[in-house]
Amino acid sequence: METRELRYFVAVAEESHVGRAAERLGMAQPPLSRAIAQLERRLGADLFVRTPRGVELTSAGETLLREGRTALAAVEAAERRTRRTAAAGGRASVVLTAKAGAQSELMAKLLDAYAAEPDAVEVDVVLSPPGHQAVMLRDGRADVAILHRPFDDLSGFDMDVLAVEEQVLILPAGHAASARPSMTVAEASSIPDLPLPRWPNLDGSYPDGPGPELRDMTQILQLIRLGRAAIVLPESVRASVREGLAVVPLTDAPQVTTVIAWPPHSTSPAVAGLVRTASRL
Amino acid sequence: METRELRYFVAVAEESHVGRAAERLGMAQPPLSRAIAQLERRLGADLFVRTPRGVELTSAGETLLREGRTALAAVEAAERRTRRTAAAGGRASVVLTAKAGAQSELMAKLLDAYAAEPDAVEVDVVLSPPGHQAVMLRDGRADVAILHRPFDDLSGFDMDVLAVEEQVLILPAGHAASARPSMTVAEASSIPDLPLPRWPNLDGSYPDGPGPELRDMTQILQLIRLGRAAIVLPESVRASVREGLAVVPLTDAPQVTTVIAWPPHSTSPAVAGLVRTASRL
DNA sequence: GGTGTCCATACCGCGGGGGTATGGCACCAG
DNA sequence: CTGGTGCCATACCCCCGCGGTATGGACACC
């Protein structure tokens, strides 16, 4: 099976419509129809049932869609990483990605410790919006990532745990609830005049709800000082909490685990070294 | 990048020789040279340095070899799984692979429990030689596997832990050492007249050493009864130990963890159901 | 039954993958 | 230094197969 065939198949499966898929692929409809039919012949499997409105996946087609997407991502990742190591011009280098804003002290410690290693290579740090680290690791734009359980999807990666912490509620300093010694998540999310902000989805859109749309951390902290919102965050943010804000521990929020993750089996020596120093921190 | 190009590249990289790679691929040398050159142009990266003896990988080439192999495996897995679900003829089914011989009671419990589930599908159990479960999971011949830490390479899989057990030494009943209440691994492996058997590598070859070559469990137990060998195994084998054999606990052997593993992101409903019942055992 | 909306088939042109023959280069034996 | 050997690259050719256009055929809806 060629990646071209797979790309065609995925396009048709996603559109449920050969014509639209062809348009998306920048080609005419008949060759696409033929390519799909040929793929079906070669696999010995019907991938679609043809309906008057378009096409629908068979169960074999659903399997190929699931598996094919990850296969395509793997090919794409191979290509990207190859281009990158070539661009580095023989001198090895590693791209590390992390969420913009948080755990800067941990990152600094890691980068310092690694730079002191005898066989250290250059580390490019790429800060990306929350939730995008795993994507970048999967498609080859990054080699290692710092990410967070249970928020990020870690499936398919190897990883080491770097830190475990509780979560706290950040709210305006003067607010009545700020005097409480602790709170539950249910209580925190139902404070009448303090809605929790909404986090953007992977595609940049926002879920519906009452809270403000969260853009960056300083903006939301500003909103909290103004008495307009509250937010649940890992307790390490205490370090960056200045006046005007109060912190209340949450008793039943899930623990947040900071991990360093990397794609399995692509253990370049540089990545291995970085992971080794990370796990010694 | 097309999978054909990747296959060509991997062949050349593995042979370090364009001519031999071409032979292996069943084609002539010049088109292969050209395909590689074209791949290099398209990637904008030199993958090989040409030497008078053949070719050598550049660092970019090493990256592509590492990544490309897993990408090819992913494509192959997609193809196999699609063929399989098509062959199942609409009626979903799952292939579970496990090491031949061991933990049969756990498997039986799992299969019984799963069969009782409302949405259970047919489960094909494939027993494969030790160490091959992970390979079958990676190349799509299986959907779920029962395997064992730290022996199997679990990287890249999602998993749940099913059981944790200590290891024991099995030796002839009459042997002097069989009276000891416990032993260390060092002691167990240096009993003068009882060599530990050698396990086959993934390719079927055997490492060098004094012990007998292990073929199957009954054969090795026979050898132990004859006073010719001893073996270290998880303690669950006590159940299948009959007369003529003695069991001595090991104090410092690593724990053996039995896990159920599955490829990430290919979570078909059937696999998900099987895993769910497994983790409830 | 006409019409619109799909996907499939028929047919054609051309790019590119694969073949053979040969060149160019480095190393080695003498 | 020179002929020989063992590589990979280039030159040239053929033909398969991919992609294009035109059209057929099935189905739903009015």
Coordinates of C-alpha atoms (C1' of nucleotides) in Angstrom, one line a residue:
Chain A
M1 CA 0.0 0.0 0.0
E2 CA 1.4 3.4 -1.0
T3 CA 1.0 6.5 1.1
R4 CA -0.7 8.2 -1.9
E5 CA -3.4 5.6 -1.8
L6 CA -3.8 6.0 1.9
R7 CA -4.1 9.8 1.6
Y8 CA -6.7 9.3 -1.0
F9 CA -8.6 6.9 1.2
V10 CA -8.5 9.1 4.2
A11 CA -9.7 12.1 2.2
V12 CA -12.7 10.1 0.9
A13 CA -13.4 8.6 4.3
E14 CA -13.4 12.0 5.9
E15 CA -15.6 13.6 3.3
S16 CA -17.9 10.6 2.8
H17 CA -18.0 11.9 -0.7
V18 CA -15.7 11.1 -3.6
G19 CA -16.3 14.3 -5.5
R20 CA -15.6 16.6 -2.5
A21 CA -12.5 14.5 -1.6
A22 CA -11.2 14.9 -5.1
E23 CA -11.7 18.6 -4.9
R24 CA -9.8 18.7 -1.6
L25 CA -7.0 16.7 -3.2
G26 CA -6.8 18.9 -6.2
M27 CA -7.7 16.3 -8.7
A28 CA -10.6 15.1 -10.8
Q29 CA -13.2 12.7 -9.4
P30 CA -12.8 9.7 -11.8
P31 CA -9.2 8.9 -11.1
L32 CA -10.0 9.1 -7.4
S33 CA -12.9 6.6 -7.8
R34 CA -10.5 4.3 -9.7
A35 CA -7.8 4.6 -7.1
I36 CA -10.2 3.7 -4.3
A37 CA -11.5 0.8 -6.3
Q38 CA -8.0 -0.4 -7.0
L39 CA -7.1 -0.2 -3.3
E40 CA -10.1 -2.2 -2.5
R41 CA -9.1 -4.9 -5.0
R42 CA -5.6 -5.0 -3.8
L43 CA -6.7 -5.3 -0.2
G44 CA -9.4 -7.8 -1.1
A45 CA -11.7 -5.7 1.0
D46 CA -14.7 -3.4 0.4
L47 CA -13.9 -0.2 2.2
F48 CA -17.0 1.8 1.3
V49 CA -20.6 1.1 0.6
R50 CA -21.8 3.4 -2.2
T51 CA -25.0 5.2 -1.4
P52 CA -26.9 7.7 -3.5
R53 CA -25.7 10.5 -1.2
G54 CA -22.1 9.6 -1.3
V55 CA -20.1 6.8 0.4
E56 CA -20.1 5.2 3.8
L57 CA -17.3 3.3 5.5
T58 CA -17.6 -0.4 6.0
S59 CA -16.1 -2.0 9.1
A60 CA -12.9 -2.8 7.2
G61 CA -12.9 0.9 6.1
E62 CA -13.2 2.0 9.7
T63 CA -10.2 -0.1 10.6
L64 CA -8.2 1.3 7.7
L65 CA -9.1 4.9 8.7
R66 CA -8.0 4.4 12.3
E67 CA -4.8 2.6 11.4
G68 CA -4.1 4.6 8.3
R69 CA -4.2 7.9 10.0
T70 CA -1.5 6.8 12.5
A71 CA 0.5 5.2 9.7
L72 CA 0.4 8.5 7.7
A73 CA 1.4 10.4 10.7
A74 CA 4.4 8.1 11.2
V75 CA 5.5 8.6 7.6
E76 CA 5.1 12.3 7.9
A77 CA 7.1 12.3 11.1
A78 CA 9.9 10.3 9.5
E79 CA 10.0 12.9 6.7
R80 CA 10.0 15.9 9.0
R81 CA 12.6 14.5 11.4
T82 CA 14.9 13.6 8.5
R83 CA 14.6 17.1 7.0
R84 CA 15.4 18.5 10.4
T85 CA 18.5 16.5 11.1
A86 CA 19.7 17.3 7.6
A87 CA 19.0 21.0 8.2
A88 CA 21.1 20.8 11.4
G89 CA 24.0 20.1 9.1
G90 CA 25.5 17.0 10.6
R91 CA 25.6 18.7 14.0
A92 CA 22.9 16.9 16.0
S93 CA 20.1 18.8 17.6
V94 CA 16.8 18.1 19.4
V95 CA 13.5 19.9 19.4
L96 CA 11.8 20.0 22.7
T97 CA 8.3 21.3 23.0
A98 CA 6.4 22.4 26.0
K99 CA 3.3 24.4 26.9
A100 CA 4.0 28.1 26.8
G101 CA 3.9 29.7 30.2
A102 CA 4.2 27.1 32.8
Q103 CA 6.9 25.1 34.7
S104 CA 9.6 27.4 33.5
E105 CA 11.8 26.7 36.5
L106 CA 11.7 22.9 35.8
M107 CA 12.6 23.5 32.1
A108 CA 15.4 25.8 33.1
K109 CA 16.8 23.2 35.5
L110 CA 16.5 20.5 32.8
L111 CA 18.2 22.5 30.1
D112 CA 21.0 23.6 32.4
A113 CA 21.6 20.1 33.6
Y114 CA 21.6 18.7 30.1
A115 CA 23.9 21.4 28.7
A116 CA 26.5 20.3 31.4
E117 CA 26.5 16.8 30.0
P118 CA 29.6 15.8 28.1
D119 CA 27.7 14.7 24.9
A120 CA 25.0 17.4 25.0
V121 CA 23.7 18.7 21.7
E122 CA 21.8 21.8 20.9
V123 CA 18.2 21.9 22.2
D124 CA 15.6 24.0 20.4
V125 CA 12.8 24.8 22.7
V126 CA 9.5 25.3 21.0
L127 CA 6.6 26.7 23.1
S128 CA 3.3 25.7 21.7
P129 CA -0.3 26.2 22.8
P130 CA -1.7 23.8 25.3
G131 CA -2.5 20.3 23.9
H132 CA -0.3 20.7 20.9
Q133 CA 2.8 19.1 22.3
A134 CA 1.5 15.6 21.7
V135 CA 0.5 16.5 18.1
M136 CA 4.0 17.9 17.4
L137 CA 5.6 14.8 18.8
R138 CA 3.4 12.6 16.6
D139 CA 4.0 14.5 13.4
G140 CA 7.7 14.9 13.8
R141 CA 7.9 18.6 14.5
A142 CA 9.3 17.8 17.9
D143 CA 11.5 15.1 19.3
V144 CA 10.7 15.4 23.0
A145 CA 7.9 17.0 24.9
I146 CA 7.0 18.1 28.4
L147 CA 3.4 17.4 28.9
H148 CA 0.8 16.8 31.6
R149 CA -1.4 13.9 32.7
P150 CA -4.3 13.7 32.6
F151 CA -4.7 16.6 30.2
D152 CA -2.5 15.4 27.3
D153 CA -3.1 12.2 25.4
L154 CA 0.1 10.2 26.1
S155 CA -0.9 7.0 24.3
G156 CA 1.9 5.7 22.1
F157 CA 4.7 7.6 23.7
D158 CA 7.4 6.4 26.1
M159 CA 7.8 8.7 29.1
D160 CA 9.3 9.4 32.4
V161 CA 7.5 11.1 35.3
L162 CA 9.2 14.4 36.3
A163 CA 6.8 15.7 39.0
V164 CA 3.4 15.2 40.6
E165 CA 1.4 18.0 42.1
E166 CA -2.0 18.9 43.5
Q167 CA -4.3 21.4 41.9
V168 CA -5.5 24.7 43.5
L169 CA -8.1 27.3 42.8
I170 CA -6.9 30.8 42.0
L171 CA -9.5 33.5 42.8
P172 CA -9.6 37.2 43.6
A173 CA -7.9 38.1 46.9
G174 CA -10.9 39.8 48.4
H175 CA -13.6 37.2 47.5
A176 CA -15.6 35.6 50.2
A177 CA -14.5 32.1 49.1
S178 CA -10.8 33.0 49.4
A179 CA -11.0 32.6 53.1
R180 CA -11.8 28.9 52.9
P181 CA -9.1 26.5 53.9
S182 CA -10.0 24.1 51.0
M183 CA -12.7 23.3 48.5
T184 CA -14.0 20.6 46.2
V185 CA -14.0 20.9 42.4
A186 CA -17.8 21.0 42.4
E187 CA -17.8 23.9 44.8
A188 CA -15.1 25.7 42.8
S189 CA -16.9 25.4 39.6
S190 CA -20.2 26.6 41.0
I191 CA -19.2 29.9 42.7
P192 CA -21.9 32.1 41.3
D193 CA -20.0 35.2 40.3
L194 CA -16.7 33.5 39.4
P195 CA -17.0 31.4 36.2
L196 CA -14.1 29.2 35.2
P197 CA -12.6 30.1 31.9
R198 CA -13.0 27.9 28.8
W199 CA -9.8 26.4 27.3
P200 CA -9.5 26.4 23.5
N201 CA -9.9 23.1 21.7
L202 CA -7.1 21.7 19.5
D203 CA -8.5 23.5 16.5
G204 CA -8.6 26.9 18.3
S205 CA -12.3 26.9 18.8
Y206 CA -13.9 27.3 22.2
P207 CA -16.5 25.1 23.9
D208 CA -19.8 26.8 24.8
G209 CA -20.2 28.0 28.4
P210 CA -20.4 31.0 30.6
G211 CA -16.7 31.6 31.4
P212 CA -14.3 33.9 29.5
E213 CA -12.3 32.5 26.7
L214 CA -8.8 31.8 27.9
R215 CA -6.1 33.2 25.7
D216 CA -3.0 33.4 27.8
M217 CA -2.1 33.2 31.5
T218 CA -1.5 36.9 32.2
Q219 CA -4.8 37.8 30.7
I220 CA -6.7 35.4 32.8
L221 CA -4.9 36.4 36.0
Q222 CA -5.8 40.0 35.2
L223 CA -9.5 38.9 34.9
I224 CA -9.3 37.2 38.2
R225 CA -7.9 40.3 39.9
L226 CA -10.8 42.2 38.5
G227 CA -13.1 39.7 40.2
R228 CA -14.5 38.3 37.0
A229 CA -13.2 34.7 37.0
A230 CA -11.4 32.0 38.9
I231 CA -9.2 29.1 37.6
V232 CA -8.0 25.7 38.6
L233 CA -4.3 25.2 38.1
P234 CA -1.4 23.0 39.4
E235 CA 0.0 24.3 42.7
S236 CA 3.3 25.2 41.2
V237 CA 1.6 28.4 40.0
R238 CA 1.8 29.7 43.5
A239 CA 5.3 30.8 42.7
S240 CA 4.0 33.2 40.1
V241 CA 1.0 34.4 42.1
R242 CA 1.3 38.1 43.1
E243 CA -0.9 40.4 45.1
G244 CA -4.6 40.6 44.3
L245 CA -4.9 36.8 44.0
A246 CA -5.8 34.1 46.5
V247 CA -5.1 30.4 46.5
V248 CA -7.4 27.7 47.8
P249 CA -6.3 24.0 47.7
L250 CA -8.7 21.6 46.1
T251 CA -9.4 18.4 47.9
D252 CA -10.6 16.2 45.1
A253 CA -9.0 17.5 42.0
P254 CA -7.0 15.0 40.0
Q255 CA -3.2 15.1 40.6
V256 CA -1.3 16.7 37.7
T257 CA 1.7 14.7 36.6
T258 CA 4.4 16.4 34.5
V259 CA 6.1 13.9 32.2
I260 CA 8.8 14.0 29.6
A261 CA 7.7 12.0 26.6
W262 CA 9.2 10.9 23.4
P263 CA 8.2 8.7 20.4
P264 CA 9.0 5.1 21.0
H265 CA 11.7 3.4 18.9
S266 CA 13.0 6.7 17.6
T267 CA 15.5 6.9 20.4
S268 CA 18.2 9.0 18.9
P269 CA 21.2 9.3 21.2
A270 CA 20.5 12.9 21.8
V271 CA 16.9 12.3 22.9
A272 CA 18.1 9.4 25.1
G273 CA 20.6 11.7 26.8
L274 CA 18.1 14.4 27.4
V275 CA 15.7 12.0 28.9
R276 CA 18.4 10.5 31.1
T277 CA 19.3 13.8 32.6
A278 CA 15.6 14.7 33.0
S279 CA 14.9 11.6 35.0
R280 CA 17.9 12.3 37.3
L281 CA 16.5 15.7 38.2
Chain B
M1 CA 7.2 10.2 0.6
E2 CA 5.9 7.0 -0.8
T3 CA 6.2 3.7 1.0
R4 CA 8.0 2.3 -2.0
E5 CA 10.7 4.9 -1.6
L6 CA 11.0 4.1 2.1
R7 CA 11.3 0.4 1.4
Y8 CA 14.0 1.0 -1.1
F9 CA 15.8 3.3 1.3
V10 CA 15.6 0.8 4.2
A11 CA 17.0 -2.0 1.9
V12 CA 19.9 0.1 0.8
A13 CA 20.6 1.2 4.4
E14 CA 20.5 -2.3 5.7
E15 CA 22.8 -3.6 3.0
S16 CA 25.1 -0.6 2.9
H17 CA 25.3 -1.5 -0.8
V18 CA 23.1 -0.4 -3.6
G19 CA 23.7 -3.5 -5.8
R20 CA 22.9 -6.0 -3.1
A21 CA 19.9 -4.0 -2.0
A22 CA 18.7 -4.0 -5.6
E23 CA 19.1 -7.8 -5.8
R24 CA 17.2 -8.2 -2.6
L25 CA 14.4 -6.0 -3.9
G26 CA 14.3 -8.0 -7.2
M27 CA 15.2 -5.1 -9.4
A28 CA 18.2 -3.7 -11.3
Q29 CA 20.7 -1.5 -9.6
P30 CA 20.4 1.7 -11.7
P31 CA 16.7 2.4 -11.0
L32 CA 17.4 1.9 -7.3
S33 CA 20.3 4.4 -7.5
R34 CA 18.0 6.8 -9.2
A35 CA 15.2 6.3 -6.7
I36 CA 17.5 7.0 -3.8
A37 CA 18.9 10.1 -5.5
Q38 CA 15.4 11.3 -6.1
L39 CA 14.4 10.7 -2.6
E40 CA 17.4 12.7 -1.4
R41 CA 16.5 15.6 -3.7
R42 CA 12.9 15.6 -2.6
L43 CA 13.9 15.5 1.1
G44 CA 16.6 18.1 0.5
A45 CA 18.9 15.8 2.5
D46 CA 21.9 13.6 1.7
L47 CA 21.0 10.2 3.1
F48 CA 24.2 8.3 2.1
V49 CA 27.8 9.1 1.6
R50 CA 29.1 7.1 -1.4
T51 CA 32.3 5.2 -0.7
P52 CA 34.3 2.9 -2.9
R53 CA 33.1 -0.1 -0.9
G54 CA 29.4 0.9 -1.0
V55 CA 27.4 3.5 0.8
E56 CA 27.2 4.7 4.4
L57 CA 24.4 6.4 6.2
T58 CA 24.6 10.1 7.0
S59 CA 23.1 11.3 10.3
A60 CA 20.0 12.3 8.4
G61 CA 20.0 8.8 6.9
E62 CA 20.2 7.3 10.4
T63 CA 17.1 9.3 11.4
L64 CA 15.2 8.2 8.4
L65 CA 16.2 4.6 9.0
R66 CA 14.9 4.7 12.6
E67 CA 11.7 6.5 11.8
G68 CA 11.1 4.9 8.5
R69 CA 11.1 1.4 9.9
T70 CA 8.4 2.2 12.4
A71 CA 6.5 4.1 9.7
L72 CA 6.6 1.1 7.4
A73 CA 5.5 -1.2 10.2
A74 CA 2.6 1.1 10.8
V75 CA 1.5 1.0 7.2
E76 CA 1.9 -2.8 7.1
A77 CA -0.1 -3.1 10.3
A78 CA -2.9 -0.9 8.8
E79 CA -3.0 -3.2 5.8
R80 CA -3.0 -6.4 7.8
R81 CA -5.7 -5.3 10.2
T82 CA -7.9 -4.1 7.3
R83 CA -7.6 -7.4 5.5
R84 CA -8.4 -9.2 8.7
T85 CA -11.5 -7.2 9.6
A86 CA -12.6 -7.7 6.0
A87 CA -12.0 -11.4 6.2
A88 CA -14.1 -11.5 9.3
G89 CA -17.0 -10.6 7.0
G90 CA -18.6 -7.7 8.8
R91 CA -18.8 -9.7 12.0
A92 CA -16.1 -8.1 14.2
S93 CA -13.4 -10.2 15.7
V94 CA -10.2 -9.7 17.7
V95 CA -6.8 -11.5 17.5
L96 CA -5.2 -11.9 20.9
T97 CA -1.7 -13.2 21.1
A98 CA 0.1 -14.7 24.1
K99 CA 3.1 -16.7 24.9
A100 CA 2.5 -20.4 24.4
G101 CA 2.5 -22.4 27.6
A102 CA 2.1 -20.0 30.4
Q103 CA -0.7 -18.2 32.4
S104 CA -3.4 -20.4 30.9
E105 CA -5.7 -20.0 33.9
L106 CA -5.5 -16.2 33.6
M107 CA -6.3 -16.4 29.8
A108 CA -9.2 -18.7 30.5
K109 CA -10.6 -16.4 33.1
L110 CA -10.2 -13.4 30.7
L111 CA -11.9 -15.2 27.8
D112 CA -14.7 -16.5 29.9
A113 CA -15.4 -13.1 31.4
Y114 CA -15.2 -11.4 28.1
A115 CA -17.5 -13.9 26.4
A116 CA -20.1 -13.1 29.0
E117 CA -20.1 -9.4 28.1
P118 CA -23.1 -8.2 26.2
D119 CA -21.2 -6.8 23.2
A120 CA -18.5 -9.5 23.0
V121 CA -17.1 -10.5 19.7
E122 CA -15.2 -13.5 18.6
V123 CA -11.6 -13.7 20.0
D124 CA -9.0 -15.6 18.0
V125 CA -6.2 -16.7 20.3
V126 CA -2.8 -17.0 18.7
L127 CA -0.1 -18.6 20.7
S128 CA 3.3 -17.4 19.5
P129 CA 6.9 -18.1 20.6
P130 CA 8.2 -15.9 23.5
G131 CA 9.0 -12.4 22.5
H132 CA 7.0 -12.4 19.3
Q133 CA 3.8 -11.0 20.8
A134 CA 5.1 -7.4 20.6
V135 CA 6.2 -7.9 17.0
M136 CA 2.8 -9.3 16.0
L137 CA 1.1 -6.4 17.7
R138 CA 3.3 -3.9 15.8
D139 CA 2.9 -5.5 12.4
G140 CA -0.9 -5.9 12.7
R141 CA -1.1 -9.7 12.9
A142 CA -2.6 -9.2 16.4
D143 CA -4.8 -6.6 18.0
V144 CA -4.1 -7.3 21.7
A145 CA -1.4 -9.1 23.5
I146 CA -0.6 -10.6 26.9
L147 CA 3.0 -9.9 27.6
H148 CA 5.5 -9.6 30.3
R149 CA 7.6 -6.9 31.8
P150 CA 10.6 -6.7 31.8
F151 CA 11.0 -9.3 29.1
D152 CA 8.9 -7.8 26.3
D153 CA 9.6 -4.4 24.7
L154 CA 6.4 -2.5 25.6
S155 CA 7.4 0.8 24.1
G156 CA 4.7 2.4 22.0
F157 CA 1.9 0.4 23.4
D158 CA -0.9 1.3 25.7
M159 CA -1.4 -1.3 28.5
D160 CA -3.0 -2.3 31.7
V161 CA -1.3 -4.4 34.4
L162 CA -3.0 -7.7 35.1
A163 CA -0.7 -9.3 37.6
V164 CA 2.6 -9.0 39.4
E165 CA 4.6 -12.0 40.6
E166 CA 7.9 -13.0 42.0
Q167 CA 10.3 -15.4 40.3
V168 CA 11.4 -18.8 41.5
L169 CA 14.0 -21.3 40.5
I170 CA 12.8 -24.7 39.3
L171 CA 15.4 -27.5 39.9
P172 CA 15.5 -31.3 40.3
A173 CA 13.7 -32.5 43.4
G174 CA 16.6 -34.4 44.8
H175 CA 19.3 -31.8 44.3
A176 CA 21.2 -30.4 47.3
A177 CA 20.2 -26.8 46.5
S178 CA 16.5 -27.7 46.5
A179 CA 16.5 -27.8 50.3
R180 CA 17.4 -24.1 50.6
P181 CA 14.6 -21.8 51.7
S182 CA 15.6 -19.1 49.2
M183 CA 18.4 -18.0 46.8
T184 CA 19.8 -15.1 44.9
V185 CA 19.9 -14.9 41.1
A186 CA 23.7 -15.0 41.2
E187 CA 23.6 -18.2 43.3
A188 CA 21.0 -19.8 41.0
S189 CA 23.0 -19.1 37.9
S190 CA 26.2 -20.5 39.3
I191 CA 25.1 -23.9 40.5
P192 CA 27.9 -26.0 39.0
D193 CA 26.0 -29.0 37.6
L194 CA 22.8 -27.2 36.7
P195 CA 23.2 -24.7 33.9
L196 CA 20.3 -22.4 33.1
P197 CA 18.9 -23.0 29.6
R198 CA 19.4 -20.4 26.8
W199 CA 16.3 -18.7 25.4
P200 CA 16.1 -18.3 21.6
N201 CA 16.5 -14.8 20.2
L202 CA 13.8 -13.2 18.1
D203 CA 15.3 -14.6 14.9
G204 CA 15.4 -18.2 16.3
S205 CA 19.1 -18.3 16.9
Y206 CA 20.6 -19.0 20.3
P207 CA 23.1 -17.1 22.3
D208 CA 26.4 -18.8 23.2
G209 CA 26.7 -20.4 26.6
P210 CA 26.8 -23.7 28.5
G211 CA 23.0 -24.3 29.1
P212 CA 20.8 -26.4 26.9
E213 CA 18.8 -24.7 24.1
L214 CA 15.3 -24.1 25.3
R215 CA 12.6 -25.3 22.8
D216 CA 9.4 -25.7 24.8
M217 CA 8.5 -25.9 28.4
T218 CA 7.8 -29.6 28.7
Q219 CA 11.2 -30.4 27.2
I220 CA 13.0 -28.2 29.7
L221 CA 11.0 -29.6 32.6
Q222 CA 12.0 -33.0 31.5
L223 CA 15.7 -32.0 31.4
I224 CA 15.3 -30.6 34.9
R225 CA 13.9 -33.9 36.2
L226 CA 16.9 -35.6 34.7
G227 CA 19.1 -33.4 36.8
R228 CA 20.6 -31.6 33.8
A229 CA 19.4 -28.1 34.1
A230 CA 17.5 -25.5 36.2
I231 CA 15.3 -22.6 35.2
V232 CA 14.1 -19.3 36.6
L233 CA 10.3 -18.7 36.0
P234 CA 7.5 -16.7 37.5
E235 CA 6.0 -18.3 40.5
S236 CA 2.7 -19.0 38.8
V237 CA 4.4 -22.1 37.3
R238 CA 4.1 -23.7 40.7
A239 CA 0.6 -24.8 39.6
S240 CA 2.1 -26.9 36.8
V241 CA 5.0 -28.3 38.8
R242 CA 4.6 -32.0 39.3
E243 CA 6.7 -34.5 41.1
G244 CA 10.4 -34.6 40.4
L245 CA 10.8 -30.9 40.6
A246 CA 11.6 -28.5 43.4
V247 CA 10.9 -24.8 43.7
V248 CA 13.1 -22.3 45.5
P249 CA 12.1 -18.6 45.8
L250 CA 14.6 -16.0 44.5
T251 CA 15.1 -13.0 46.7
D252 CA 16.5 -10.5 44.2
A253 CA 15.0 -11.5 40.9
P254 CA 13.0 -8.7 39.2
Q255 CA 9.2 -8.9 39.5
V256 CA 7.4 -10.1 36.5
T257 CA 4.4 -8.0 35.5
T258 CA 1.8 -9.6 33.2
V259 CA 0.1 -6.8 31.1
I260 CA -2.5 -6.6 28.4
A261 CA -1.2 -4.3 25.7
W262 CA -2.7 -2.9 22.6
P263 CA -1.6 -0.5 19.9
P264 CA -2.4 3.1 20.7
H265 CA -5.1 5.0 18.8
S266 CA -6.3 1.9 17.1
T267 CA -8.9 1.4 19.8
S268 CA -11.5 -0.6 18.0
P269 CA -14.6 -1.0 20.2
A270 CA -13.9 -4.7 20.4
V271 CA -10.3 -4.2 21.7
A272 CA -11.6 -1.6 24.2
G273 CA -14.2 -4.1 25.5
L274 CA -11.6 -6.8 25.9
V275 CA -9.3 -4.5 27.8
R276 CA -12.1 -3.3 30.0
T277 CA -13.0 -6.8 31.2
A278 CA -9.3 -7.6 31.6
S279 CA -8.7 -4.7 33.9
R280 CA -11.7 -5.7 36.0
L281 CA -10.4 -9.2 36.6
Chain C
dG1 C1' -40.8 10.7 -16.1
dG2 C1' -37.7 14.5 -15.9
dT3 C1' -33.9 16.2 -13.3
dG4 C1' -30.3 16.5 -10.2
dT5 C1' -26.7 14.1 -7.8
dC6 C1' -23.7 10.7 -7.2
dC7 C1' -20.1 7.2 -8.6
dA8 C1' -18.3 4.1 -12.3
dT9 C1' -16.5 3.2 -16.9
dA10 C1' -14.3 4.3 -21.3
dC11 C1' -10.7 6.2 -23.5
dC12 C1' -6.4 8.9 -24.1
dG13 C1' -1.9 11.2 -23.2
dC14 C1' 2.2 11.5 -20.7
dG15 C1' 5.2 11.3 -16.8
dG16 C1' 8.0 8.4 -14.5
dG17 C1' 9.6 3.9 -12.9
dG18 C1' 12.1 0.1 -14.5
dG19 C1' 15.1 -2.1 -17.9
dT20 C1' 20.0 -2.5 -20.4
dA21 C1' 24.4 -0.4 -21.7
dT22 C1' 28.0 2.3 -20.4
dG23 C1' 30.7 5.9 -18.1
dG24 C1' 33.5 7.6 -14.1
dC25 C1' 35.9 6.9 -10.1
dA26 C1' 38.6 4.9 -6.3
dC27 C1' 41.4 1.4 -4.9
dC28 C1' 44.6 -2.5 -5.6
dA29 C1' 48.0 -5.8 -7.6
dG30 C1' 51.8 -6.2 -10.3
Chain D
dC1 C1' 52.4 3.5 -13.7
dT2 C1' 48.9 0.7 -15.5
dG3 C1' 45.4 -2.7 -16.2
dG4 C1' 41.8 -4.8 -13.5
dT5 C1' 38.1 -4.8 -10.4
dG6 C1' 34.2 -3.3 -7.9
dC7 C1' 31.3 0.3 -7.0
dC8 C1' 27.6 3.9 -8.1
dA9 C1' 25.9 7.3 -11.6
dT10 C1' 24.3 8.6 -16.2
dA11 C1' 22.2 7.9 -20.8
dC12 C1' 18.7 6.1 -23.2
dC13 C1' 14.5 3.5 -24.1
dC14 C1' 10.0 1.3 -23.2
dC15 C1' 5.7 0.8 -21.2
dC16 C1' 2.8 0.7 -17.2
dG17 C1' -0.2 3.3 -14.7
dC18 C1' -1.8 7.7 -13.0
dG19 C1' -4.5 11.6 -14.1
dG20 C1' -7.4 14.0 -17.4
dT21 C1' -12.1 14.5 -20.1
dA22 C1' -16.5 12.6 -21.7
dT23 C1' -20.1 9.7 -20.7
dG24 C1' -22.9 6.1 -18.8
dG25 C1' -25.9 4.2 -15.1
dA26 C1' -28.2 4.1 -10.5
dC27 C1' -31.0 6.3 -7.3
dA28 C1' -33.9 9.9 -5.0
dC29 C1' -36.9 13.7 -5.2
dC30 C1' -40.2 16.6 -7.3

